[in-house]
Amino acid sequence: MDRYLVFGHPVRHSKSPFIHTLFARQTQQELEYGLAEPAVDEFAQALRTFFDQGGKGCNVTVPFKEQAFTLVDRLSPRAKRAGAVNTIKLTDDAVLLGDNTDGAGLVADLKSHGVTLADSRILLLGAGGAARGALAPLLAELPSELVIANRTHAKAQQLAAEFCDLGHVTAQTYEQLAGSFDLVINSTSASLQGELPPLAPALIHTDIAIYDMMYGASDTAFISWAKQHGARQIMDGLGMLVEQAAEAFTVWRGIRPGTKQVLRELKRNLGVI
Ligand code: ATR
């Protein structure tokens, strides 16, 4: 049977085996999908061993995405732009192809919620790996403007400069932010510590869409905050998780699984519904 897995550390709580097992059942693909948690300095060796032993493909998650970028034979254009690899496929001619499906997953999830990206004004909070992965796919949707705000302003400036060939993208400090945004995407890891990016409540209005790339069984700190200040369309990163997985599955198997039912089952599994 064709073997796939996700590399991460820690990875025990990963939902990827659950998601890909449902995709395989739905599309009648014969495959198994497992977990691997190598020590942080043993990822390269573990990756090599997996493919030497007949593995067909893998996902890569924190903290290995940047390292995976350096270990594959070839990079997709979107992985090159993201500077990180979350999906590896062993091609028919035995090449390890590194791809990145995170940004495509975000955009697919936004669209499935009916969010219009073309001509919209987008605020992206954070300038780490998650933001970098999202930028090219977001800009490909032709927003009128994309503003990056980050606690360390220099990192936002650096990202804006790196992606300005793809659209109207600028960096502003949290204090500089003004005007009306259509969509705010939180790519910071602040929610992990129960913290909030220092966003002025005045930026939240009833027609704004709020997306937190994080998710949990209960609302993230950012989502609670946005609700408190009157935002009505609020989304967390669970849909992005399923959509990036669907994109990876398509890269590996050449067949696109449906995501709606799988997302529902995942929510049930997490106790969200
Ligand atoms: P990831 O790969 O998930 O993006 P990362 O590269 O460590 O992780 O980036 C984390 C992002 O969250 C950064 O933009 C970080 O801001 P700094 O660049 O200033 O460190 C942001 N972040 C983390 N905690 C935050 C907090 N409490 N408030 C605001 N931003 C925060």
Coordinates of C-alpha atoms and ligand atoms in Angstrom, one line a residue:
M1 CA 0.0 0.0 0.0
D2 CA 1.2 3.5 -0.8
R3 CA 2.6 5.2 2.4
Y4 CA 2.3 8.8 3.4
L5 CA 2.9 10.6 6.7
V6 CA 3.4 13.9 8.4
F7 CA 6.7 14.9 10.0
G8 CA 6.5 17.3 12.9
H9 CA 7.7 17.8 16.5
P10 CA 5.4 17.6 18.4
V11 CA 3.0 15.9 16.0
R12 CA 1.0 13.5 18.1
H13 CA -2.0 15.7 18.1
S14 CA -1.9 16.3 14.3
K15 CA -5.3 15.9 12.6
S16 CA -3.6 15.1 9.2
P17 CA -3.9 11.3 9.5
F18 CA -7.7 11.7 10.3
I19 CA -8.2 14.0 7.4
H20 CA -6.2 12.1 4.8
T21 CA -7.8 8.8 5.8
L22 CA -11.2 10.3 5.2
F23 CA -10.0 11.7 1.8
A24 CA -8.7 8.3 0.8
R25 CA -11.9 6.6 1.7
Q26 CA -14.0 9.2 -0.1
T27 CA -11.9 9.0 -3.3
Q28 CA -11.4 5.2 -3.0
Q29 CA -7.6 5.5 -3.0
E30 CA -5.6 2.8 -1.3
L31 CA -3.1 4.4 1.0
E32 CA -2.0 4.7 4.6
Y33 CA -1.1 7.9 6.4
G34 CA 0.9 8.0 9.6
L35 CA 2.9 10.2 12.0
A36 CA 6.6 10.7 12.5
E37 CA 8.2 12.7 15.3
P38 CA 12.0 12.7 14.7
A39 CA 14.3 14.6 17.1
V40 CA 14.8 18.1 15.8
D41 CA 18.3 17.3 14.5
E42 CA 17.3 14.0 13.0
F43 CA 14.7 15.2 10.5
A44 CA 17.0 15.0 7.4
Q45 CA 17.9 11.4 8.2
A46 CA 14.3 10.4 8.9
L47 CA 13.1 12.0 5.7
R48 CA 15.7 10.1 3.7
T49 CA 14.9 6.8 5.4
F50 CA 11.2 7.2 4.7
F51 CA 11.7 7.7 1.0
D52 CA 14.4 5.0 0.8
Q53 CA 11.9 2.6 2.3
G54 CA 9.3 3.3 -0.4
G55 CA 7.3 6.3 1.0
K56 CA 5.4 8.1 -1.7
G57 CA 4.9 11.5 -0.1
C58 CA 4.7 13.4 3.2
N59 CA 3.5 16.5 4.9
V60 CA 5.9 18.6 6.9
T61 CA 4.9 20.8 9.8
V62 CA 6.4 22.8 12.6
P63 CA 9.4 23.0 13.1
F64 CA 10.6 21.3 9.9
K65 CA 9.1 23.3 7.0
E66 CA 12.1 25.6 6.4
Q67 CA 14.5 22.7 6.7
A68 CA 12.4 20.6 4.2
F69 CA 12.8 23.5 1.8
T70 CA 16.6 22.9 1.7
L71 CA 16.3 19.0 1.5
V72 CA 14.2 18.5 -1.6
D73 CA 15.5 18.1 -5.1
R74 CA 13.1 20.5 -6.7
L75 CA 10.7 23.2 -5.5
S76 CA 7.4 24.3 -6.9
P77 CA 7.1 28.1 -7.6
R78 CA 4.8 28.5 -4.6
A79 CA 7.2 26.7 -2.3
K80 CA 10.0 28.9 -3.6
R81 CA 8.0 32.0 -2.8
A82 CA 6.9 30.7 0.6
G83 CA 10.5 29.8 1.6
A84 CA 9.1 26.7 3.2
V85 CA 7.8 23.2 2.2
N86 CA 4.7 21.5 3.8
T87 CA 4.2 18.8 1.1
I88 CA 6.8 16.5 -0.5
K89 CA 6.0 14.1 -3.4
L90 CA 8.3 11.5 -4.8
T91 CA 7.7 11.9 -8.5
D92 CA 7.6 9.0 -11.1
D93 CA 11.2 9.9 -12.1
A94 CA 12.3 9.6 -8.5
V95 CA 12.7 13.4 -7.8
L96 CA 11.7 14.7 -4.4
L97 CA 9.4 17.6 -5.2
G98 CA 8.8 20.2 -2.5
D99 CA 5.5 22.1 -2.5
N100 CA 3.6 24.5 -0.2
T101 CA -0.1 24.2 0.0
D102 CA -0.7 26.4 3.0
G103 CA -1.5 29.6 1.2
A104 CA -3.7 27.9 -1.4
G105 CA -5.5 26.3 1.6
L106 CA -6.1 29.7 3.2
V107 CA -7.5 31.2 -0.1
A108 CA -9.7 28.1 -0.7
D109 CA -11.2 28.3 2.8
L110 CA -11.8 32.1 2.5
K111 CA -13.6 31.5 -0.8
S112 CA -15.6 28.7 0.6
H113 CA -16.9 31.1 3.3
G114 CA -17.9 33.5 0.5
V115 CA -15.2 36.1 1.2
T116 CA -14.4 38.3 -1.9
L117 CA -10.7 38.9 -2.2
A118 CA -10.6 40.7 -5.6
D119 CA -10.5 44.5 -5.1
S120 CA -10.6 44.1 -1.3
R121 CA -8.5 45.8 1.3
I122 CA -6.7 43.1 3.3
L123 CA -4.8 43.5 6.6
L124 CA -2.3 40.7 7.4
L125 CA -1.1 40.5 11.0
G126 CA 2.3 39.0 11.5
A127 CA 5.4 38.6 9.3
G128 CA 6.6 35.1 10.2
G129 CA 6.5 31.8 8.2
A130 CA 2.7 31.7 8.1
A131 CA 2.4 35.2 6.7
R132 CA 5.1 34.5 4.1
G133 CA 3.3 31.4 2.9
A134 CA 0.0 33.3 2.5
L135 CA 1.2 36.3 0.6
A136 CA 1.6 35.0 -3.0
P137 CA -1.8 33.2 -3.1
L138 CA -3.5 36.2 -1.5
L139 CA -2.0 38.6 -4.0
A140 CA -2.9 36.3 -6.9
E141 CA -6.5 37.1 -6.0
L142 CA -5.9 40.8 -6.9
P143 CA -6.9 42.6 -3.7
S144 CA -6.8 46.4 -4.1
E145 CA -4.3 46.6 -1.2
L146 CA -2.6 44.3 1.2
V147 CA -1.2 45.8 4.4
I148 CA 1.2 43.8 6.6
A149 CA 1.5 44.8 10.2
N150 CA 3.9 43.2 12.6
R151 CA 5.2 43.8 16.1
T152 CA 8.7 43.9 14.7
H153 CA 8.1 46.4 11.9
A154 CA 11.3 45.7 10.0
K155 CA 10.1 42.1 9.3
A156 CA 6.9 43.5 7.8
Q157 CA 8.9 45.9 5.7
Q158 CA 11.1 43.1 4.5
L159 CA 8.2 40.9 3.5
A160 CA 6.4 43.8 1.7
A161 CA 9.6 44.5 -0.3
E162 CA 9.9 40.8 -1.2
F163 CA 6.4 40.5 -2.5
C164 CA 5.8 44.0 -4.1
D165 CA 6.3 42.6 -7.6
L166 CA 3.0 40.6 -7.1
G167 CA 0.7 43.4 -6.2
H168 CA 0.0 46.5 -4.0
V169 CA 1.6 45.4 -0.7
T170 CA 2.8 47.7 2.0
A171 CA 4.0 47.5 5.6
Q172 CA 2.5 49.6 8.4
T173 CA 3.0 49.6 12.1
Y174 CA 0.0 48.7 14.3
E175 CA -0.2 52.4 15.3
Q176 CA -0.3 53.6 11.6
L177 CA -3.2 51.4 10.6
A178 CA -6.2 53.4 9.5
G179 CA -9.2 53.3 7.1
S180 CA -11.6 50.5 6.5
F181 CA -10.3 46.9 5.9
D182 CA -12.6 44.3 4.3
L183 CA -10.6 41.4 5.8
V184 CA -8.2 40.9 8.7
I185 CA -6.1 37.7 8.7
N186 CA -4.2 36.9 11.9
S187 CA -1.1 34.9 11.1
T188 CA 0.6 35.7 14.4
S189 CA 1.3 33.0 17.0
A190 CA 0.0 35.4 19.7
S191 CA -3.1 33.2 20.3
L192 CA -0.9 30.3 21.4
Q193 CA 0.0 32.3 24.5
G194 CA -3.5 33.6 24.8
E195 CA -2.2 37.1 23.7
L196 CA -3.6 39.6 21.2
P197 CA -1.8 41.5 18.4
P198 CA -2.1 45.2 19.4
L199 CA -4.9 46.1 17.0
A200 CA -7.0 49.2 17.7
P201 CA -10.7 48.1 18.3
A202 CA -11.8 51.0 16.0
L203 CA -10.6 49.0 13.0
I204 CA -13.3 46.4 13.6
H205 CA -16.7 47.1 12.0
T206 CA -19.7 44.9 11.3
D207 CA -18.9 44.2 7.7
I208 CA -15.3 43.2 8.2
A209 CA -14.3 39.5 7.8
I210 CA -11.9 38.1 10.5
Y211 CA -9.7 35.1 9.9
D212 CA -7.5 33.5 12.6
M213 CA -5.1 30.9 11.1
M214 CA -5.1 29.3 14.6
Y215 CA -7.9 27.2 15.8
G216 CA -8.9 25.3 19.0
A217 CA -11.9 23.6 20.6
S218 CA -12.9 27.0 21.9
D219 CA -12.5 30.5 20.4
T220 CA -9.0 31.8 20.1
A221 CA -8.1 35.0 22.0
F222 CA -8.2 37.0 18.7
I223 CA -11.6 35.6 17.7
S224 CA -13.1 36.4 21.1
W225 CA -11.7 39.9 20.9
A226 CA -13.1 40.5 17.4
K227 CA -16.5 39.2 18.4
Q228 CA -16.5 41.5 21.4
H229 CA -15.9 44.4 19.1
G230 CA -18.8 43.6 16.8
A231 CA -17.3 41.6 13.9
R232 CA -19.9 39.2 12.5
Q233 CA -18.0 37.1 9.9
I234 CA -15.4 35.2 11.9
M235 CA -13.4 32.2 10.7
D236 CA -10.7 30.1 12.3
G237 CA -7.9 28.0 10.7
L238 CA -9.6 24.7 10.9
G239 CA -11.0 25.1 7.3
M240 CA -7.5 26.1 6.1
L241 CA -6.1 22.9 7.7
V242 CA -8.5 20.8 5.7
E243 CA -8.1 22.7 2.5
Q244 CA -4.3 22.6 2.6
A245 CA -4.6 18.9 3.1
A246 CA -6.9 18.6 0.1
E247 CA -4.4 20.4 -2.0
A248 CA -1.6 18.1 -0.8
F249 CA -3.7 15.0 -1.5
T250 CA -4.4 16.4 -5.1
V251 CA -0.6 16.9 -5.6
W252 CA 0.0 13.2 -4.6
R253 CA -2.9 11.4 -6.1
G254 CA -4.1 13.6 -9.0
I255 CA -7.6 13.6 -7.6
R256 CA -9.2 16.3 -5.6
P257 CA -11.2 15.2 -2.5
G258 CA -14.3 17.1 -1.3
T259 CA -13.7 19.0 1.9
K260 CA -17.1 19.9 3.4
Q261 CA -18.0 16.6 4.9
V262 CA -14.4 16.0 6.2
L263 CA -14.5 19.4 7.9
R264 CA -17.8 18.5 9.5
E265 CA -16.4 15.2 10.8
L266 CA -13.2 16.9 12.0
K267 CA -15.3 19.4 14.0
R268 CA -17.3 16.6 15.5
N269 CA -14.0 14.8 16.3
L270 CA -12.7 18.0 18.1
G271 CA -15.9 18.5 19.9
V272 CA -16.6 21.8 18.2
I273 CA -20.1 20.8 17.1
Ligands
ATR1 P1 4.9 31.3 12.1 O1 5.8 30.4 11.3 O2 3.7 30.6 12.7 O3 4.5 32.5 11.4 P2 6.9 32.7 13.5 O4 7.8 32.7 12.2 O5 7.6 32.5 14.8 O6 5.8 31.7 13.4 O7 6.2 34.1 13.5 C1 5.3 34.4 14.6 C2 4.6 35.8 14.2 O8 3.7 36.1 15.3 C3 5.6 36.9 14.2 O9 5.1 37.8 13.2 C4 5.5 37.5 15.6 O10 5.9 38.9 15.7 P3 7.5 39.3 15.7 O11 8.0 39.2 14.4 O12 7.4 40.7 16.2 O13 8.1 38.3 16.7 C5 4.1 37.4 15.8 N1 3.7 37.4 17.3 C6 4.0 36.4 18.2 N2 3.5 36.7 19.4 C7 2.9 38.0 19.2 C8 2.2 38.9 20.1 N3 2.0 38.6 21.4 N4 1.8 40.0 19.6 C9 2.0 40.3 18.3 N5 2.6 39.6 17.4 C10 3.1 38.4 17.9

